[in-house]
Each structure stands twice: as structure tokens, then as C-alpha cells.
Coordinates of C-alpha atoms in Angstrom, one line a residue:
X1 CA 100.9 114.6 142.9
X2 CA 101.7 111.2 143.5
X3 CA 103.1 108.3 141.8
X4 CA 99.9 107.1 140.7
X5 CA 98.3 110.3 139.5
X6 CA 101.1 110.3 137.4
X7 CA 100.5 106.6 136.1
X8 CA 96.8 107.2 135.6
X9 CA 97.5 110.7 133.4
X10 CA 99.7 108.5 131.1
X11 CA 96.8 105.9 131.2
X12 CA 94.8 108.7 130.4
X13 CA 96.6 110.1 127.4
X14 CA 97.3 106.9 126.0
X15 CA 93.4 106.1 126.0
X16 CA 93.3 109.5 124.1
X17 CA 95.7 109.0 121.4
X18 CA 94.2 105.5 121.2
X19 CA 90.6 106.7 120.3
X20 CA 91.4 109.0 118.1
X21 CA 93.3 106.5 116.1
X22 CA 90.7 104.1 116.1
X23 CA 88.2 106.8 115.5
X24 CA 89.8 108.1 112.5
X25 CA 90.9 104.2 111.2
X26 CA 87.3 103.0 111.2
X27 CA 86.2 106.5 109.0
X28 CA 88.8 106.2 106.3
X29 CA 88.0 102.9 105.8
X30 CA 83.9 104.2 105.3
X31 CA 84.4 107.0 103.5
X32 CA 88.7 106.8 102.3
X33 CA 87.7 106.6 98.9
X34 CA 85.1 109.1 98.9
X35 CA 87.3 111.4 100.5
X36 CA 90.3 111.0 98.2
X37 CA 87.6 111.1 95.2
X38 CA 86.3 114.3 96.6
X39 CA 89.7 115.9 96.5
X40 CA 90.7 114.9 93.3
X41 CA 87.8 116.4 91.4
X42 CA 87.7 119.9 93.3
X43 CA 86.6 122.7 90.7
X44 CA 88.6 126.0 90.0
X45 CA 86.2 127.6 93.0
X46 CA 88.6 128.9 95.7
X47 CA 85.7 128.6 98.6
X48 CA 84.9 124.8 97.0
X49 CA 88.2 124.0 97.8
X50 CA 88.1 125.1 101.2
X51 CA 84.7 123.6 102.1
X52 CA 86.1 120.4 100.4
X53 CA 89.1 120.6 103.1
X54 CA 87.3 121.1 105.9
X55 CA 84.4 118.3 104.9
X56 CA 87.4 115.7 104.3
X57 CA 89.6 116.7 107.7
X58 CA 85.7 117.3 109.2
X59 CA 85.2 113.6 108.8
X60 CA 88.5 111.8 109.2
X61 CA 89.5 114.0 112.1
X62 CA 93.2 115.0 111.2
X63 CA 94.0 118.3 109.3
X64 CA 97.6 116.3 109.6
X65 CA 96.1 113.5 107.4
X66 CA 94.4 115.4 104.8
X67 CA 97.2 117.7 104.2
X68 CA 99.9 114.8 103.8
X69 CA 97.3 113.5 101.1
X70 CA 97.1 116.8 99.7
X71 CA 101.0 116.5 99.7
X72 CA 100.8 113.1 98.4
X73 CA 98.6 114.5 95.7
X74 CA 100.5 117.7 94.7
X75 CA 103.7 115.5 94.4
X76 CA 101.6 113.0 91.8
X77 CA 100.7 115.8 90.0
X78 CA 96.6 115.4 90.4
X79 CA 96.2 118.6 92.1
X80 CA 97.6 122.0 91.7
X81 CA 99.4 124.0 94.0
X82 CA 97.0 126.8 93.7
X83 CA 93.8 124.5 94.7
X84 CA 95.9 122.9 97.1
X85 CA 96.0 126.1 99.4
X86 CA 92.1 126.2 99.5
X87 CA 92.3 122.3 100.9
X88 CA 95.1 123.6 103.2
X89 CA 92.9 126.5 104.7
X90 CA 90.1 124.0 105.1
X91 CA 92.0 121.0 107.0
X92 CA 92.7 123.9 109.4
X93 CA 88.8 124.5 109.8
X94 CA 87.9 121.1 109.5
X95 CA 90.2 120.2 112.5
X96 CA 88.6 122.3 115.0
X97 CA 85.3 120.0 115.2
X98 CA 87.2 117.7 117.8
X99 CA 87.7 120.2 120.2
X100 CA 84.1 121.6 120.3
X101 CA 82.8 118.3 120.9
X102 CA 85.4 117.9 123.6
X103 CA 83.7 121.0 125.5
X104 CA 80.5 120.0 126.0
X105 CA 79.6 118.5 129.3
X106 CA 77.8 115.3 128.2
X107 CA 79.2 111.6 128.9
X108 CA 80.0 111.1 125.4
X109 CA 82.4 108.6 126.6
X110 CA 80.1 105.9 128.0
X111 CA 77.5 106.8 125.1
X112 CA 79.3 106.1 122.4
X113 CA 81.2 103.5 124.0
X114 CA 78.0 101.7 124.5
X115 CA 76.8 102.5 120.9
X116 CA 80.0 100.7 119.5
X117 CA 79.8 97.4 121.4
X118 CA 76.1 96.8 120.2
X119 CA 77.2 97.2 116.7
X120 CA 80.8 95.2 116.9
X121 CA 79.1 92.8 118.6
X122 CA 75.3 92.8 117.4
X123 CA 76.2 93.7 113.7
X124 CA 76.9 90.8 111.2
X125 CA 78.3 93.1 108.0
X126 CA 81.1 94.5 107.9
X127 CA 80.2 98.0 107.8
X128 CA 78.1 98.1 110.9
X129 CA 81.5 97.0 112.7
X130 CA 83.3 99.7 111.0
X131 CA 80.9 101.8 112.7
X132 CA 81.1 100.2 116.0
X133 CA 84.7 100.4 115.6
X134 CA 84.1 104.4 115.3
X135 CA 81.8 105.1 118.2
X136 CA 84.1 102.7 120.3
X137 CA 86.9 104.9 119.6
X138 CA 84.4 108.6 120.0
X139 CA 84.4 106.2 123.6
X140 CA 87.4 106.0 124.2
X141 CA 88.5 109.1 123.6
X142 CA 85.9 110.7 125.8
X143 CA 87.1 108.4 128.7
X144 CA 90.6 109.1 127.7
X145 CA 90.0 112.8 128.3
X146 CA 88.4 112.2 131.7
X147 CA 91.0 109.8 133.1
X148 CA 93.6 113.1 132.4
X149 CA 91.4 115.4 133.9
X150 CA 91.0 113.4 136.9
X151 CA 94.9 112.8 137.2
X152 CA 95.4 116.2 137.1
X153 CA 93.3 117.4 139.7
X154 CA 96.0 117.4 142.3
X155 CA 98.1 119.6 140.0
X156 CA 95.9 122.6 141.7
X157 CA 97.2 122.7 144.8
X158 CA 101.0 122.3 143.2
X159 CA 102.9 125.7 143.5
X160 CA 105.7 124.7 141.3
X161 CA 103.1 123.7 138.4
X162 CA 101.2 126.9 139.2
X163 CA 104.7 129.1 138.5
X164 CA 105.3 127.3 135.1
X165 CA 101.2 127.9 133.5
X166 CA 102.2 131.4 134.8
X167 CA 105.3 131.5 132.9
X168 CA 103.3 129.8 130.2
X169 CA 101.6 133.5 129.9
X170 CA 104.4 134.7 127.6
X171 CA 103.2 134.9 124.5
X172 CA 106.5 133.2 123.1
X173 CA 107.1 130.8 125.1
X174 CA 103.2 129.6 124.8
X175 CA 103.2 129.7 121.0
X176 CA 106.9 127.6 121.3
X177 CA 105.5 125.1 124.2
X178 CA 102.1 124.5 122.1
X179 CA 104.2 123.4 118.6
X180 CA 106.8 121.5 120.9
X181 CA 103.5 119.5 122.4
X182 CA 101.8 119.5 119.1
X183 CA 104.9 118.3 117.2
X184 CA 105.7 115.7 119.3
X185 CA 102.3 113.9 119.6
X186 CA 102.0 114.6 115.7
X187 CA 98.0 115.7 116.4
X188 CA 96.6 118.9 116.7
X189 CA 93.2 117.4 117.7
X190 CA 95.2 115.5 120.6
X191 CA 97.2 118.1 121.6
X192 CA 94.3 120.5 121.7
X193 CA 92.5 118.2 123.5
X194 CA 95.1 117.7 126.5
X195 CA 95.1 122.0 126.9
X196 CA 91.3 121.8 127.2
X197 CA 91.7 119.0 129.8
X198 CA 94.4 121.4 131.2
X199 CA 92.4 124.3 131.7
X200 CA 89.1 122.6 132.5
X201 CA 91.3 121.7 135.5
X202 CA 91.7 125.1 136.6
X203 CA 95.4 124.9 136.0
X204 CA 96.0 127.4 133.3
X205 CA 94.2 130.7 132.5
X206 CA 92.3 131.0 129.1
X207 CA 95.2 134.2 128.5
X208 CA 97.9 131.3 128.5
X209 CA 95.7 128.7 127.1
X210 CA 95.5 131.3 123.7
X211 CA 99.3 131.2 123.3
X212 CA 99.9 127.4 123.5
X213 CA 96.5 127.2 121.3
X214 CA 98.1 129.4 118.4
X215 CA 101.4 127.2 118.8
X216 CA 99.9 124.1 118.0
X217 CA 98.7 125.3 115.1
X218 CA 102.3 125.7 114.1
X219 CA 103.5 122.2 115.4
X220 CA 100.8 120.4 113.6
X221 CA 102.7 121.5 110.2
X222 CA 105.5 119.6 111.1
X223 CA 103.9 116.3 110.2
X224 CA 103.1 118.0 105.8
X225 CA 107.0 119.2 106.1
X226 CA 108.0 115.5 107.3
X227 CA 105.4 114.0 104.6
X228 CA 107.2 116.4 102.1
X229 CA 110.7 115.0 102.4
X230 CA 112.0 113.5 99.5
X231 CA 109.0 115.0 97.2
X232 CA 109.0 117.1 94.2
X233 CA 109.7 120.8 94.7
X234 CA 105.6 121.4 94.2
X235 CA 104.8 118.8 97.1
X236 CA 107.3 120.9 99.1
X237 CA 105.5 124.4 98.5
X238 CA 102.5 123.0 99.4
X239 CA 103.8 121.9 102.7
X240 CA 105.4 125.6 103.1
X241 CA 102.1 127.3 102.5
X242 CA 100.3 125.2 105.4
X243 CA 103.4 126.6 107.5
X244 CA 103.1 129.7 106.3
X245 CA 99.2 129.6 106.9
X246 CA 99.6 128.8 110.5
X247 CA 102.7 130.9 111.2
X248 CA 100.7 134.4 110.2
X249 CA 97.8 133.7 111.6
X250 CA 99.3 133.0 114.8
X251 CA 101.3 136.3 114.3
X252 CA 98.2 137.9 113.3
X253 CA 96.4 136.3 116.3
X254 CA 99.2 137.4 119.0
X255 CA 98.5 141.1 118.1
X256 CA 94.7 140.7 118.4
X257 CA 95.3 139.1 121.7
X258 CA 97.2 141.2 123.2
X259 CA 95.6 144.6 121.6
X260 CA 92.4 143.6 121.3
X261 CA 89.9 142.4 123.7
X262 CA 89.5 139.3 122.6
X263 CA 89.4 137.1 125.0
X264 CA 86.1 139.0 126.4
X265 CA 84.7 138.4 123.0
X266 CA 85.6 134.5 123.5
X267 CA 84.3 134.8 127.3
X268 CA 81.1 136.4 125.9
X269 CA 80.3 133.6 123.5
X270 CA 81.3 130.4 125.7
X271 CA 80.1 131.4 129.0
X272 CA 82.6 130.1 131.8
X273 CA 83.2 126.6 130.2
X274 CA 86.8 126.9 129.7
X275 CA 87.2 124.2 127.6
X276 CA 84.1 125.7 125.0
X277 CA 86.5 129.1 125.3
X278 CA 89.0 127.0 123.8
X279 CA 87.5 125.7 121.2
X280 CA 86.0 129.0 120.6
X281 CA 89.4 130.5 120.2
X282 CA 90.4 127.5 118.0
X283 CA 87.7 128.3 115.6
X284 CA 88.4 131.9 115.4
X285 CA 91.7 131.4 114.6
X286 CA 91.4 129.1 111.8
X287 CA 88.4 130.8 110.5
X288 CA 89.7 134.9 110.5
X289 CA 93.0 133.3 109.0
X290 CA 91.2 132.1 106.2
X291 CA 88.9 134.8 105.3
X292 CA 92.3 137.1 105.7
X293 CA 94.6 134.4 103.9
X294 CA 92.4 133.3 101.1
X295 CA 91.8 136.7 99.0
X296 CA 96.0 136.4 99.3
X297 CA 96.3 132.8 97.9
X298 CA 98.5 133.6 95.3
X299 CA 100.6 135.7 97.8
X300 CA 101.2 132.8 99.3
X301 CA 102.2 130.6 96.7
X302 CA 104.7 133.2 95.4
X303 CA 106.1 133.0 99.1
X304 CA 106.6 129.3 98.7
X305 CA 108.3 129.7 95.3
X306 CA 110.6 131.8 97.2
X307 CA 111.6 130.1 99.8
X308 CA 111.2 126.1 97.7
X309 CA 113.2 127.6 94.7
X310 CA 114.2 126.1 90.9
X311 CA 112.2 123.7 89.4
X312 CA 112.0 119.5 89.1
X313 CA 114.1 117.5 86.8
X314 CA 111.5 116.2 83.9
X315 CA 113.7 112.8 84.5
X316 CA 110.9 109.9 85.7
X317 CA 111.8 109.9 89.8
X318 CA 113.2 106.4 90.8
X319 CA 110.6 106.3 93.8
X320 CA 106.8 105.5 94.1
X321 CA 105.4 109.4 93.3
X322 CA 101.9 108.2 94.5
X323 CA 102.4 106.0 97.6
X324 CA 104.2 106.6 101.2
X325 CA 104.3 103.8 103.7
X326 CA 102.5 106.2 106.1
X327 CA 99.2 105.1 103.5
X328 CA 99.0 102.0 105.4
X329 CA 97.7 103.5 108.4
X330 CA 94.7 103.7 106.1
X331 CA 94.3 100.5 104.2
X332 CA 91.4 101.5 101.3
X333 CA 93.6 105.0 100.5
X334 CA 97.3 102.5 100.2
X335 CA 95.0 100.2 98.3
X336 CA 94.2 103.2 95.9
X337 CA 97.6 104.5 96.0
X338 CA 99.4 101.7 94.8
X339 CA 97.1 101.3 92.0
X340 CA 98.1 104.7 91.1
X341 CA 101.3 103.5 90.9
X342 CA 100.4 100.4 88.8
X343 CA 99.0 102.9 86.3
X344 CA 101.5 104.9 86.4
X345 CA 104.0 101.9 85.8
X346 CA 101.5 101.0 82.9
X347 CA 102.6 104.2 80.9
X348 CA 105.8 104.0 81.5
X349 CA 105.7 101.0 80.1
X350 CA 103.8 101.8 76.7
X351 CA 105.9 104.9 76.3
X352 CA 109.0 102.5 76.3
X353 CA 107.4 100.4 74.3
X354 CA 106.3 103.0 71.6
X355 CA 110.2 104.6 72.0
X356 CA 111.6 101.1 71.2
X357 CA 109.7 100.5 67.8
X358 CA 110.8 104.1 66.8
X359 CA 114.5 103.6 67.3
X360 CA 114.1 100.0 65.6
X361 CA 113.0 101.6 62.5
X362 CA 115.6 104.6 62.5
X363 CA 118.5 105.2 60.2
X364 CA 120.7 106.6 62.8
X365 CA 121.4 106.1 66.5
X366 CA 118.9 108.0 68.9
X367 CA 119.4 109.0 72.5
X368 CA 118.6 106.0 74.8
X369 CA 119.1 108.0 78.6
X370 CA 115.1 108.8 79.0
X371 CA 114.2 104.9 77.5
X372 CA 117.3 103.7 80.2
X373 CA 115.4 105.9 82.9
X374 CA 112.3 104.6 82.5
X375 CA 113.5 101.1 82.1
X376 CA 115.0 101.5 85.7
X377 CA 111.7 102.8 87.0
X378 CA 109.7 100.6 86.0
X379 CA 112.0 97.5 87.5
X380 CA 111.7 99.6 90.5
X381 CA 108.3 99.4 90.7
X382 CA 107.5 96.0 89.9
X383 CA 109.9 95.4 93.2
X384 CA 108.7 98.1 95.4
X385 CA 105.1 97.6 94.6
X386 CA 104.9 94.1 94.7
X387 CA 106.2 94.5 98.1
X388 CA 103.6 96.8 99.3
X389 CA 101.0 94.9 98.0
X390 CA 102.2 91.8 100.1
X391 CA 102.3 93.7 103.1
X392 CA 99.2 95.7 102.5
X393 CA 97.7 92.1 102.1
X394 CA 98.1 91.7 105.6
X395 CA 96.1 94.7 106.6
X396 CA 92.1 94.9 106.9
X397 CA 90.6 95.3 103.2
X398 CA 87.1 95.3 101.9
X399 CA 86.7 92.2 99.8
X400 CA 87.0 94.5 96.4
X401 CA 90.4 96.0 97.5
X402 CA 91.5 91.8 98.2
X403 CA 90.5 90.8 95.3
X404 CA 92.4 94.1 93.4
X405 CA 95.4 93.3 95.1
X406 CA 95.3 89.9 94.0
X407 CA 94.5 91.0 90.6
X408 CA 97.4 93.4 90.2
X409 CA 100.1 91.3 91.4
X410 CA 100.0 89.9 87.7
X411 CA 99.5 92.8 86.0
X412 CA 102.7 94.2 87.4
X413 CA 104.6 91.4 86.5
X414 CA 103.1 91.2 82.9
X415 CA 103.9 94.5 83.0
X416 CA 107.9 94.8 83.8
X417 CA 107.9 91.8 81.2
X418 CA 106.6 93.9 78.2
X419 CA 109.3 96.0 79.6
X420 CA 112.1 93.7 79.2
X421 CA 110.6 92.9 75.6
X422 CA 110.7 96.8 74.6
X423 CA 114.6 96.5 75.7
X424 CA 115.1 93.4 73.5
X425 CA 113.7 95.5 71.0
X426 CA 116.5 98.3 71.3
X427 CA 119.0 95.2 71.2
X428 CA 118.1 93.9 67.8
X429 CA 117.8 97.9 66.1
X430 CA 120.9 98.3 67.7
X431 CA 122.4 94.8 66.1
X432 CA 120.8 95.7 63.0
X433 CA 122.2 99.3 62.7
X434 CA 126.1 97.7 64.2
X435 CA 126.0 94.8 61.7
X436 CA 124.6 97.6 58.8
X437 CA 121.7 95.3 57.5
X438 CA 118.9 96.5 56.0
X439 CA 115.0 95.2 55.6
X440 CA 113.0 95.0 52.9
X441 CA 110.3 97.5 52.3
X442 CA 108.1 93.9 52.5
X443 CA 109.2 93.0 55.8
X444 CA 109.6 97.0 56.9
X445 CA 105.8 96.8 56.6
X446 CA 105.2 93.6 57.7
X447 CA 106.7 94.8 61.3
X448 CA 104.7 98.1 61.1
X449 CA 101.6 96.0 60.5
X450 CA 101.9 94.0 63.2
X451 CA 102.8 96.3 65.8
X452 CA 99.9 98.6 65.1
X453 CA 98.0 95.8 66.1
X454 CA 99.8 95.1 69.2
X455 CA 100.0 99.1 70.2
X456 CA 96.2 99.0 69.8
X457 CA 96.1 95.8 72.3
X458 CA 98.3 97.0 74.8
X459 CA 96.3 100.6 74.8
X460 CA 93.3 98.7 75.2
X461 CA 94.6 96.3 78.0
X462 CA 95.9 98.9 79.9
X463 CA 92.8 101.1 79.7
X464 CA 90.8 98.0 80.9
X465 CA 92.8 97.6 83.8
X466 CA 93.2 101.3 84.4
X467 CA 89.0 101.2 84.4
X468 CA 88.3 98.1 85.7
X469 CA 86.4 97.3 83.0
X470 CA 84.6 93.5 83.4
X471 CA 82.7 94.0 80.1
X472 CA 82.9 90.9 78.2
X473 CA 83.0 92.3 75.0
X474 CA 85.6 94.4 75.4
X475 CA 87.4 91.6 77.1
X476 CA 86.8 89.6 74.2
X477 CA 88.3 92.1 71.7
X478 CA 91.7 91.9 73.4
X479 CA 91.5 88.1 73.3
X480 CA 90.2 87.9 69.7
X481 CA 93.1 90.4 68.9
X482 CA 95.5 88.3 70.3
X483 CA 94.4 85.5 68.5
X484 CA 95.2 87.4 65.4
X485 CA 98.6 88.5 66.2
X486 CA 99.4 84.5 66.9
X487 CA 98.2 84.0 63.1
X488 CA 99.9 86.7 61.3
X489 CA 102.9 85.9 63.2
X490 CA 103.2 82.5 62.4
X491 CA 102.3 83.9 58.5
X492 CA 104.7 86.4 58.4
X493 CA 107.3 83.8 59.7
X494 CA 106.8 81.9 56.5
X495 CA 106.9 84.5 54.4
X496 CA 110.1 85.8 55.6
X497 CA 111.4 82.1 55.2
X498 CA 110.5 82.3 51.9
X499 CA 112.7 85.3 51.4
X500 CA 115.5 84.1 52.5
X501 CA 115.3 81.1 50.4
X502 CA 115.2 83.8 47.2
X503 CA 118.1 85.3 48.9
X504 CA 115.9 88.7 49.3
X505 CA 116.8 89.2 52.7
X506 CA 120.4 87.7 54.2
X507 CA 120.7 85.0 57.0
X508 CA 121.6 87.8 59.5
X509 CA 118.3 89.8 58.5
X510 CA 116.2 86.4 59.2
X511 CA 117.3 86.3 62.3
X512 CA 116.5 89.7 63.2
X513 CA 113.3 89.4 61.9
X514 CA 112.8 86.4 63.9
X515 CA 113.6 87.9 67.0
X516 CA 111.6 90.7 66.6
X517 CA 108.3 88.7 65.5
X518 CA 108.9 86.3 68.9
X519 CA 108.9 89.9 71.3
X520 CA 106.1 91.2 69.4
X521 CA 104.2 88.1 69.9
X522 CA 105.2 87.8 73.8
X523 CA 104.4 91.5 74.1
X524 CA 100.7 90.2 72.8
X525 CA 100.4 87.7 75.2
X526 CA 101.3 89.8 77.6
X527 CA 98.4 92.5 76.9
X528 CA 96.0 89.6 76.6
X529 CA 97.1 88.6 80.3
X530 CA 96.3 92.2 81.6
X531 CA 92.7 92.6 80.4
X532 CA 92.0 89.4 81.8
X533 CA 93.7 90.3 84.6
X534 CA 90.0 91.8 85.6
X535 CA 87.9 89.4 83.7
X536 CA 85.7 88.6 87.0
X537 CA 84.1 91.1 89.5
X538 CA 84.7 90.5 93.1
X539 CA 83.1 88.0 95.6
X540 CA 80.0 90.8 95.7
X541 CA 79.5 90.8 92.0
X542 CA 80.6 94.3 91.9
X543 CA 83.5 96.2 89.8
X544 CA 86.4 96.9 91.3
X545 CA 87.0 100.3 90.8
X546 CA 86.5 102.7 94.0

């Protein structure tokens, strides 16, 4: 093998990886949405969730992918472990549809190389370039595949490569060489695809090919445990099971080898493609392991509870619980994601402002370390997010998702400030209670009148943003409420003037009162700013929610 073979296998492999990413890239921005959607309202129905799994990895091409967002999603809290393992056993299934195409002997790589160019090039919306952008990776992919197979042709008459695929044989140090491989490139579909170039060579055996085959099932958990890192102890079972998946059914699949004749059964059905054999075996693997895993389900998540033990502090996590930075290899889901966390950043924010009010009103001191926690989290997010929106600005977005993230750069910052006014809030009941002053029952009221007003407004605002609502009416509620809260403000103002006058409430108790009226009208403000924070659709007239 020369120097050049050598350079031209890299090539080869780079073209590969290349198409695959582009290939995947251009269908989660068609369908991301769709996808995540389809995940989040899977039903009770064990065999849903696994025809959901392999659907969603069927069509974005990485069982990797779908189980970091089932990670992503288990850590949030939107999906249960227990439906999660149906999801995992399907990403496993849906993964093998790479491989199968990768065996049959058609120039798929000039075909759909050609069908992308006419619609990147011929196709004036932005969809049909998406698509182009999809068949030009299928393209390049193919010609990726072919490149490597060519390079590796001299490999045959190599003695030294010859001993090594023998040694390869062993059933341990196949399974260990396949995770190493598929660990490393962090694909299963890649890494699949280089042993099926590999033995379409003639350079391996299908009896070897099995072993490194059952080992990348195992390596392609690494890049769930990775995603897991730093996640609640849920996320983390989650991850476990898909490692626990793989690792018996490659067990399980190492016995049937080996006692079995299974390979003749795989022979039988592909004929002498070797590279159909493979993806054969690939599909047998994934689908026996899930007809013998699934009745066990709950097996399995006991196994995780055992080896991911205890439970998660209730305490709010100071970190984005919906978003990872590996989201913005796919735009439309990181868009989605970080309005997640918005949301999430929204009820923070209302159950600090609803905590605030209580301990204004109450006689004796209450604890303050959950309103402290939250207070801390939602500064946090109003940095972290705000940051990740810039830099997912930079990324390719549909129009909807630009003018989102242009949308909820405000409402973040309206947001933390509602925030800071629930804290001034636990300043003046704690000035109140230190300098032991008391309200009237008139202005007592007065305060719980108003805020039940505002608590309505800010409910409302952030449903509307949480919907995306762009009804008018609606709209205009908020804004007429608003309008209110300026009125009774600048009433109630008077009135506690007039109080003070008759010496009814002290000089100290005005200015309390003050205070408080001026947050609770800036909070009002504030909610009025996040419901018309959406008050247009986008450039397309359309809502903005996915």
C-alpha cells in the first residue's frame, strides 16, 4: 500500500463523515421539530415508543442523536425513564437503515449527487435547498464509501493486514476493536459503514466482520454517557439502559454466533454480497435484542437504579436543564431548546414572584434559601441564554425561528427584571418586619388588590409567550390591564397620602408603601412588554410556535 492509497482512504473517509453530516444537518432542519414533537407526545404503548425511535433515528440518521435528545429530554423532565427505553430500543433499529442502503450495488453516489445540485441550484425556496442539501450529502457519502473501497484494494495482497482481520476473529477482541472504532468516530452508521467497505474488499471474513459489528453497537453508547455528564441522576439511567441494551445483546449475540449457525442463516438471506450480510447481521441484532429486551423493560430500569443510585436534589440546578451546546449542530432543535429554557425561566420567575408577596404579608420571618436559589437561576439564565441566542443567531434559521430569537431576547430581559423587582419586594417585608411597622387593614388590602391584578397579568403574559399567541384580543387584555394597574396605582398613591396626613399610617409605613406600589407597577410594565413581545407573526404571516 503506498503513500497515496493511504492519502486517498483518508480522503475517502473524510468524504464519508462529511455526507453523513450534511445528510443528517439538511433533515433536522425539515423535520427537527416534527421529530422532537413526535417524541414528546409518545403514548403509554411500549411498541409506540419503539416505532417512534426508530421513525425519528430512521429519518435523521444517528441513533447517537436521538438518544442524546432522549437524554436531553429525560434530564428536562418531559419524558419518563420507562418510555424512554422504548425510544432507546428503536434508535437502535432505526440506525440500521444506513447500512442496508450502503449494500446495494447501485451508484447512489452520482444519483443523488446529481439530484441535489438541480435543486441547490434550480430551487428558489428554501426548502427545496434543504433538500438538495440532503441528496448532496446521500452523494457524498456514497462516493465517500467508494473512494475507501478503492484505497483499500491493495490491502489484499498485504500479509501483515491479512494476520491482523485474522486476529480480528476473536470474539473479544472484535467486539473491543468495533467500540474503539465506533467510539472514536462517535457514529455507528460511519463506523458500520467503513467494516462494510472493509469486507466488500475481501479483507475481512463475515465471522470477524460479526464481532467488530456487535462492538460498535457498544461504542456508539459512548456518545448518550458523554451527553449524560453533568445531568440529573434520571438522564444518567437513561444513558445506562442504552449501554446496557447494547452490552447484552451483544452478549447474547456472541453465543448465538458462535453456537448457532448463524451466519448460514445471514449467508442464506443476503446471498454473497458481503456488505448486504452485514447489514443483515446489523438488523438482526438490533431487532432480536429488542423483541428479547422489551418484555424486560422494567428489568432494565431497575438495573439502572442500581448501578445510577440515590435520588436528585429538588434544589432548581444552576445550569440550562433543556439546552446543550451539542443542540447547535441542529439549529431548529437549539432554537426550540432555548425556548424551553425561556419558559422554564418564566416560572421561575412567577414562583418568586408569588413567594415574595407571601413573605411581604407574613408576621414572622420565612425561609428565603429556595427564593435565593431561584433568584440565582434565573440571573443565570438571562446570561447563559442570552448568549446562546447570539450565537445561535449566527447559525442557519428559518425566518420563524429569526424572528423568535429576536423576540425572546426581550422577554428574557423583562423577565430577570420582574426578578429583581420580586427581590426588592423581600427587601421592604424584611424592612418592614426589622423596623416592626405595621399596615393598615386599608392599605393591607389595597396591596392585595393590586397584586391580584398583576398575578393575573403576568400569568397571562407568560402564557402568551409560552403559546405564541398573536391574537389581538388577548393582546389587548394584557395592555388594557396594564393601563389599569397605572390608574389604581396613581389612586392608591393618593390615598395613602391622605393617611399619612391623618397620621393613620407613620412616615416609615409611606415609604414602604411607596416602594412597594413603584415594583408592583414596574412588574406591570414588565408583563405588558412580554405579551407584546409576540404581538406580530413572522415575515410569512405565520405564528411562531413550531
Amino acid at each position: 500500500m503506498q503513500v497515496m492509497d493511504i492519502i486517498t482512504l483518508f480522503a475517502g473517509l473524510g468524504l464519508f463523515l462529511f455526507g453523513i453530516e450534511q445528510m443528517g444537518a439538511g433533515l433536522e432542519k425539515v423535520a427537527g421539530h416534527r421529530m422532537q414533537r413526535l417524541l414528546e407526545v409518545l403514548t403509554k404503548n411500549k411498541v409506540m415508543a419503539v416505532m417512534v425511535g426508530a421513525l425519528v433515528t430512521g429519518v435523521i440518521q444517528s441513533s447517537s442523536a436521538t438518544t442524546v435528545m432522549v437524554v436531553g429530554f429525560v434530564n428536562a423532565g418531559l419524558l419518563p425513564l420507562s418510555k424512554a427505553i422504548g425510544v432507546i430500543m428503536g434508535a437502535n433499529i432505526g440506525t440500521t437503515i444506513t447500512s442496508l442502503m450502503l449494500s446495494v450495488k447501485l451508484d447512489f453516489g452520482v444519483i443523488f449527487a446529481a439530484i441535489g445540485l438541480v435543486l441547490m441550484l434550480g430551487g428558489k425556496r428554501n426548502t427545496l435547498k434543504i433538500m438538495g442539501q440532503i441528496f448532496m450529502g446521500l452523494g457524498v457519502l456514497f462516493v465517500g464509501m467508494e473512494t475507501m473501497s478503492g484505497a483499500m484494494q491493495p490491502l489484499q495482497s498485504w500479509d501483515g493486514f491479512r494476520i491482523m482481520m485474522t486476529e480480528v476473529s476473536n470474539p473479544v477482541l472484535g467486539v473491543l476493536v468495533g467500540a474503539l472504532l465506533t467510539a472514536v468516530l462517535q457514529s455507528s452508521s460511519a463506523s458500520i459503514g467503513i467494516l462494510q467497505v472493509v469486507a466488500g474488499s475481501g479483507l475481512i471474513s463475515l465471522h470477524g466482520a460479526m464481532f467488530i459489528l456487535f462492538g460498535q453497537n457498544i461504542g456508539t453508547c459512548v456518545t448518550a454517557m458523554l451527553a449524560s455528564i453533568g445531568a440529573n441522576k434520571t438522564a444518567r439511567r437513561a444513558a445506562v439502559v442504552h449501554l446496557l441494551f447494547n452490552v447484552i445483546g451483544s452478549l447474547l449475540f456472541i453465543v448465538i454466533t458462535l453456537t448457532l449457525p448463524f451466519e448460514m442463516w445471514v449467508r442464506q438471506m443476503a446471498g454473497e454480497n458481503l456488505r448486504l450480510q452485514i447489514a443483515i447481521a446489523h438488523i438482526s441484532f438490533n431487532v432480536v435484542t429488542t423483541l428479547v429486551l422489551l418484555p424486560l423493560s422494567s428489568v432494565l430500569e431497575k438495573l439502572s437504579f442500581l448501578v445510577i443510585r440515590g435520588k436528585d436534589k429538588q434544589e432548581e440546578p444552576m445550569r440550562l436543564t433543556y439546552f446543550d451546546d451539542r443542540l447547535f449542530s441542529t439549529p431548529p432543535i437549539a432554537a426550540k431548546q432555548l425556548f424551553q429554557e425561556v419558559i422554564r425561566m418564566g416560572d421561575l420567575v412567577k414562583a418568586n414572584l408569588d413567594y415574595a408577596i407571601t413573605y411581604f404579608f407574613a408576621e414572622k420571618e420565612l425561609p428565603l434559601e429556595e427564593f435565593n436559589n431561584r433568584e440565582k437561576v434565573i440571573d443565570y439564565l438571562n446570561a447563559e441564554v442570552t448568549a446562546k441566542m447570539i450565537e445561535l443567531r449566527g447559525l442557519t434559521l428559518t425566518s420563524r425561528d429569526i424572528h423568535l430569537m429576536g423576540s425572546l431576547f426581550h422577554v428574557v430581559n423583562d423577565l430577570e427584571r420582574i426578578g429583581d423587582h420580586a427581590v426588592n419586594i423581600v427587601d421592604i417585608g424584611t424592612a418592614r418586619r426589622k423596623e416592626k411597622t405595621r399596615f393598615s387593614a386599608k392599605a393591607v388590602h389595597e396591596i392585595e388588590m393590586l397584586y391580584g391584578k398583576i398575578s393575573v397579568m403576568v400569568d397571562q403574559s407568560i402564557d402568551i409567550v409560552r403559546h405564541q399567541i398573536i391574537d389581538p384580543e388577548v393582546i389587548a387584555r394584557v395592555k388594557a390591564d396594564e393601563a389599569e394597574v397605572d390608574r389604581l396605582c396613581e389612586e392608591l398613591a393618593e390615598h395613602h397620602v391622605e393617611r399619612v396626613k391623618c397620621k393613620k399610617c407613620t412616615p416609615k409605613n409611606g415609604m414602604l408603601y411607596m416602594d412597594m406600589l413603584n415594583n408592583l407597577e414596574r412588574i406591570a410594565d414588565h408583563a405588558d412588554n412580554l405579551a407584546t413581545s409576540v404581538d406580530a407573526p413572522d415575515a410569512e404571516g405565520k405564528r411562531l410556535l413550531w
